[in-house]
Amino acid sequence: MDTAPKFEQASFLTSAANLAQCPPDEGHEIAFCGRSNAGKSSALNFLTGQRKLARTSKTPGRTQLLNFFAISDQQRLVDLPGYGYARVPDKIKEAWHQNIDNYLRNRQSLIGLVAVMDIRHPMKPFDQMMVDWGVEAGLGVHIILSKCDKLKPGPRQSARLKVAKQVPANVSVQVLSSTHHIGLDELKNVLGGWLRC
Ligand SMILES: Nc1nc2c(ncn2[C@@H]2O[C@H](COP(=O)(O)OP(=O)(O)OP(=O)(O)O)[C@@H](O)[C@H]2O)c(=O)[nH]1
Ligand SMILES: [Mg+2]
C-alpha cells in the first residue's frame, strides 16, 4: 500500500550516546544533520506538527545525543547533535563527532540525510562534507535552507539557486521557515518519497 508516512504521529523513542545505544537497526531511518543552531530540532518539530517533540534552544549545542523519533514501528527520524561551534570542551566535542561519524558509517537502516543550513550561511565546509558523504554513500540527500524568514523572497530564491548549483543534481534543495510555516509540503513530499521506496 502506498500511503504517505504520518509524520504527525511521531513520538520520542530513545536517546543514544553511541551506536550501541541506538534502537534496533531495522526498517528505515532519516537523519537531520547540520551545524549547531542551524534549526534541525525546529525543522523536526515543524515536520511533525509538534512544538515540543525535539528540544530547541538559543544555546548552540543543545542536542547532545542522537534522539530517535518513531513515525511507525519501521520508520524513524533522528535528530543528530549539531557539529561546529558548541561551547563544550574539545574532548566532549570530539566524542560527539566520533559518535555521529560511527552512526553514519554503520547504520544500515539509514536511507536519507536532511542537511539543515541557515539560509544566511549555507554550505560551510562541514555541510559540504556531509552532502558529499551522503551522496557517495548512496543515501537520499535533501538540503533545508532554514530560517528563510530572515531573507526577503528575492534573496531567498537566489540563495536556493546558488546552493542548488553547488550540489549534484540528485540533491534537492528547499527553503524553510519553522517560525513562519514555510516549506512544509515540500519537506513532507521529499521525505515521504524516500520512506515509500
Ligand atoms: N527566525 C527563525 N528562527 C529559527 C527558525 N528555526 C529555528 N530558529 C531558531 O534558531 C535557534 C536554534 O534552533 P534549533 O532548532 O534548536 O537548532 P538546532 O540545529 O537543533 O541546534 P543544536 O541542537 O544546538 O544543534 C532557536 O533559537 C530557534 O528558535 C526559523 O525558521 N526562523
Ligand atoms: Mg537541536
GROMACS .gro file of C-alpha atoms and ligand atoms in nm:
model
  230
    1MET     CA    1   0.000   0.000   0.000
    2ASP     CA    2   0.138   0.339  -0.096
    3THR     CA    3   0.033   0.555   0.196
    4ALA     CA    4   0.213   0.872   0.298
    5PRO     CA    5   0.402   0.847   0.627
    6LYS     CA    6   0.215   1.001   0.916
    7PHE     CA    7   0.477   1.243   1.042
    8GLU     CA    8   0.229   1.386   1.294
    9GLN     CA    9   0.229   1.052   1.473
   10ALA     CA   10   0.597   1.083   1.558
   11SER     CA   11   0.680   1.012   1.918
   12PHE     CA   12   1.004   1.015   2.112
   13LEU     CA   13   1.166   0.674   2.109
   14THR     CA   14   1.504   0.700   2.276
   15SER     CA   15   1.829   0.894   2.305
   16ALA     CA   16   2.163   0.737   2.228
   17ALA     CA   17   2.513   0.849   2.317
   18ASN     CA   18   2.667   0.595   2.081
   19LEU     CA   19   2.584   0.334   1.820
   20ALA     CA   20   2.534   0.058   2.075
   21GLN     CA   21   2.253   0.256   2.240
   22CYS     CA   22   2.063   0.314   1.915
   23PRO     CA   23   1.733   0.129   1.866
   24PRO     CA   24   1.741  -0.196   1.661
   25ASP     CA   25   1.883  -0.130   1.316
   26GLU     CA   26   1.578  -0.227   1.109
   27GLY     CA   27   1.325  -0.052   0.890
   28HIS     CA   28   1.404   0.297   0.759
   29GLU     CA   29   1.560   0.598   0.921
   30ILE     CA   30   1.610   0.960   0.812
   31ALA     CA   31   1.866   1.172   0.997
   32PHE     CA   32   1.869   1.551   1.033
   33CYS     CA   33   2.222   1.686   1.042
   34GLY     CA   34   2.372   2.031   1.036
   35ARG     CA   35   2.576   2.283   1.225
   36SER     CA   36   2.488   2.369   1.577
   37ASN     CA   37   2.196   2.615   1.591
   38ALA     CA   38   2.105   2.560   1.223
   39GLY     CA   39   1.746   2.475   1.314
   40LYS     CA   40   1.744   2.092   1.300
   41SER     CA   41   1.525   2.037   1.604
   42SER     CA   42   1.290   2.318   1.496
   43ALA     CA   43   1.257   2.163   1.148
   44LEU     CA   44   1.171   1.826   1.304
   45ASN     CA   45   0.904   1.985   1.518
   46PHE     CA   46   0.766   2.169   1.216
   47LEU     CA   47   0.759   1.846   1.012
   48THR     CA   48   0.575   1.657   1.283
   49GLY     CA   49   0.346   1.943   1.380
   50GLN     CA   50   0.460   1.909   1.739
   51ARG     CA   51   0.610   2.214   1.903
   52LYS     CA   52   0.788   2.028   2.177
   53LEU     CA   53   0.890   1.696   2.025
   54ALA     CA   54   1.257   1.781   1.979
   55ARG     CA   55   1.419   2.025   2.220
   56THR     CA   56   1.520   2.355   2.065
   57SER     CA   57   1.735   2.624   2.215
   58LYS     CA   58   1.901   2.956   2.163
   59THR     CA   59   2.214   2.799   2.308
   60PRO     CA   60   2.407   2.618   2.035
   61GLY     CA   61   2.481   2.258   2.118
   62ARG     CA   62   2.152   2.186   2.291
   63THR     CA   63   2.107   1.850   2.119
   64GLN     CA   64   2.392   1.643   2.256
   65LEU     CA   65   2.268   1.292   2.194
   66LEU     CA   66   2.122   1.117   1.893
   67ASN     CA   67   1.749   1.150   1.951
   68PHE     CA   68   1.522   0.896   1.782
   69PHE     CA   69   1.156   0.955   1.698
   70ALA     CA   70   0.929   0.680   1.572
   71ILE     CA   71   0.677   0.752   1.298
   72SER     CA   72   0.577   0.386   1.281
   73ASP     CA   73   0.746   0.067   1.401
   74GLN     CA   74   0.956   0.063   1.083
   75GLN     CA   75   1.010   0.437   1.025
   76ARG     CA   76   1.219   0.675   1.233
   77LEU     CA   77   1.351   1.030   1.230
   78VAL     CA   78   1.679   1.113   1.402
   79ASP     CA   79   1.790   1.447   1.541
   80LEU     CA   80   2.170   1.444   1.534
   81PRO     CA   81   2.383   1.664   1.758
   82GLY     CA   82   2.498   1.974   1.573
   83TYR     CA   83   2.852   1.984   1.451
   84GLY     CA   84   3.056   2.301   1.480
   85TYR     CA   85   3.093   2.556   1.745
   86ALA     CA   86   2.915   2.420   2.051
   87ARG     CA   87   3.059   2.573   2.364
   88VAL     CA   88   3.174   2.248   2.517
   89PRO     CA   89   3.519   2.114   2.597
   90ASP     CA   90   3.704   1.983   2.292
   91LYS     CA   91   3.723   1.633   2.436
   92ILE     CA   92   3.343   1.606   2.454
   93LYS     CA   93   3.303   1.764   2.111
   94GLU     CA   94   3.539   1.507   1.966
   95ALA     CA   95   3.342   1.227   2.125
   96TRP     CA   96   3.015   1.355   1.971
   97HIS     CA   97   3.173   1.383   1.631
   98GLN     CA   98   3.304   1.032   1.659
   99ASN     CA   99   2.961   0.905   1.758
  100ILE     CA  100   2.791   1.080   1.468
  101ASP     CA  101   3.056   0.952   1.233
  102ASN     CA  102   3.018   0.599   1.363
  103TYR     CA  103   2.640   0.620   1.330
  104LEU     CA  104   2.656   0.749   0.972
  105ARG     CA  105   2.904   0.486   0.859
  106ASN     CA  106   2.740   0.186   1.018
  107ARG     CA  107   2.368   0.242   1.036
  108GLN     CA  108   2.205   0.005   0.786
  109SER     CA  109   1.852   0.146   0.822
  110LEU     CA  110   1.967   0.499   0.734
  111ILE     CA  111   1.816   0.587   0.395
  112GLY     CA  112   1.834   0.965   0.388
  113LEU     CA  113   2.012   1.270   0.520
  114VAL     CA  114   1.846   1.605   0.566
  115ALA     CA  115   2.122   1.866   0.583
  116VAL     CA  116   1.992   2.174   0.763
  117MET     CA  117   2.174   2.501   0.698
  118ASP     CA  118   2.095   2.858   0.799
  119ILE     CA  119   2.000   3.023   0.469
  120ARG     CA  120   2.231   3.314   0.555
  121HIS     CA  121   2.538   3.086   0.592
  122PRO     CA  122   2.491   2.777   0.375
  123MET     CA  123   2.744   2.521   0.253
  124LYS     CA  124   3.018   2.569   0.509
  125PRO     CA  125   3.296   2.306   0.484
  126PHE     CA  126   3.123   2.066   0.723
  127ASP     CA  127   2.795   2.097   0.531
  128GLN     CA  128   2.974   2.029   0.205
  129MET     CA  129   3.140   1.727   0.361
  130MET     CA  130   2.809   1.584   0.485
  131VAL     CA  131   2.641   1.632   0.149
  132ASP     CA  132   2.932   1.471  -0.039
  133TRP     CA  133   2.944   1.187   0.206
  134GLY     CA  134   2.569   1.121   0.180
  135VAL     CA  135   2.578   1.120  -0.198
  136GLU     CA  136   2.875   0.883  -0.205
  137ALA     CA  137   2.707   0.654   0.044
  138GLY     CA  138   2.406   0.635  -0.190
  139LEU     CA  139   2.167   0.799   0.054
  140GLY     CA  140   1.891   1.040  -0.034
  141VAL     CA  141   2.021   1.390   0.041
  142HIS     CA  142   1.792   1.688   0.089
  143ILE     CA  143   1.911   2.035   0.188
  144ILE     CA  144   1.694   2.261   0.400
  145LEU     CA  145   1.787   2.628   0.390
  146SER     CA  146   1.640   2.716   0.726
  147LYS     CA  147   1.525   3.044   0.881
  148CYS     CA  148   1.429   3.167   0.534
  149ASP     CA  149   1.206   3.426   0.704
  150LYS     CA  150   1.531   3.615   0.765
  151LEU     CA  151   1.552   3.696   0.391
  152LYS     CA  152   1.308   3.863   0.155
  153PRO     CA  153   1.160   3.638  -0.119
  154GLY     CA  154   1.408   3.751  -0.388
  155PRO     CA  155   1.731   3.684  -0.195
  156ARG     CA  156   1.570   3.368  -0.062
  157GLN     CA  157   1.530   3.222  -0.410
  158SER     CA  158   1.878   3.340  -0.516
  159ALA     CA  159   2.024   3.160  -0.215
  160ARG     CA  160   1.838   2.844  -0.311
  161LEU     CA  161   1.954   2.856  -0.672
  162LYS     CA  162   2.311   2.923  -0.569
  163VAL     CA  163   2.320   2.621  -0.339
  164ALA     CA  164   2.144   2.402  -0.598
  165LYS     CA  165   2.424   2.482  -0.844
  166GLN     CA  166   2.687   2.371  -0.592
  167VAL     CA  167   2.549   2.020  -0.537
  168PRO     CA  168   2.485   1.714  -0.758
  169ALA     CA  169   2.153   1.715  -0.945
  170ASN     CA  170   2.006   1.437  -0.731
  171VAL     CA  171   2.042   1.651  -0.418
  172SER     CA  172   1.726   1.854  -0.361
  173VAL     CA  173   1.724   2.199  -0.203
  174GLN     CA  174   1.439   2.385  -0.038
  175VAL     CA  175   1.386   2.692   0.173
  176LEU     CA  176   1.207   2.653   0.505
  177SER     CA  177   1.091   2.857   0.799
  178SER     CA  178   0.968   2.678   1.108
  179THR     CA  179   0.861   3.004   1.267
  180HIS     CA  180   0.676   3.136   0.961
  181HIS     CA  181   0.544   2.800   0.841
  182ILE     CA  182   0.708   2.796   0.501
  183GLY     CA  183   0.811   2.481   0.314
  184LEU     CA  184   0.623   2.208   0.499
  185ASP     CA  185   0.459   2.039   0.199
  186GLU     CA  186   0.787   2.023   0.010
  187LEU     CA  187   0.964   1.864   0.305
  188LYS     CA  188   0.688   1.609   0.357
  189ASN     CA  189   0.692   1.518  -0.011
  190VAL     CA  190   1.066   1.456  -0.026
  191LEU     CA  191   1.083   1.254   0.295
  192GLY     CA  192   0.760   1.073   0.214
  193GLY     CA  193   0.910   0.972  -0.120
  194TRP     CA  194   1.215   0.823   0.048
  195LEU     CA  195   1.014   0.632   0.306
  196ARG     CA  196   0.780   0.487   0.044
  197CYS     CA  197   1.064   0.336  -0.161
  198LIG     N1  198   1.369   3.311   1.265
  198LIG     C1  199   1.377   3.178   1.274
  198LIG     N2  200   1.443   3.122   1.377
  198LIG     C2  201   1.451   2.986   1.382
  198LIG     C3  202   1.392   2.904   1.282
  198LIG     N3  203   1.419   2.776   1.313
  198LIG     C4  204   1.490   2.777   1.427
  198LIG     N4  205   1.510   2.904   1.470
  198LIG     C5  206   1.581   2.945   1.593
  198LIG     O1  207   1.717   2.904   1.586
  198LIG     C6  208   1.764   2.859   1.713
  198LIG     C7  209   1.819   2.719   1.702
  198LIG     O2  210   1.717   2.630   1.666
  198LIG     P1  211   1.726   2.473   1.697
  198LIG     O3  212   1.615   2.408   1.624
  198LIG     O4  213   1.737   2.448   1.843
  198LIG     O5  214   1.867   2.438   1.626
  198LIG     P2  215   1.948   2.301   1.624
  198LIG     O6  216   2.007   2.290   1.489
  198LIG     O7  217   1.861   2.190   1.669
  198LIG     O8  218   2.063   2.330   1.730
  198LIG     P3  219   2.154   2.227   1.814
  198LIG     O9  220   2.062   2.129   1.879
  198LIG    O10  221   2.226   2.317   1.907
  198LIG    O11  222   2.247   2.162   1.718
  198LIG     C8  223   1.646   2.872   1.809
  198LIG    O12  224   1.657   2.994   1.879
  198LIG     C9  225   1.525   2.873   1.715
  198LIG    O13  226   1.414   2.942   1.770
  198LIG    C10  227   1.321   2.968   1.175
  198LIG    O14  228   1.268   2.905   1.082
  198LIG     N5  229   1.319   3.105   1.175
  199MG      MG  230   1.885   2.056   1.821
   0.00000   0.00000   0.00000
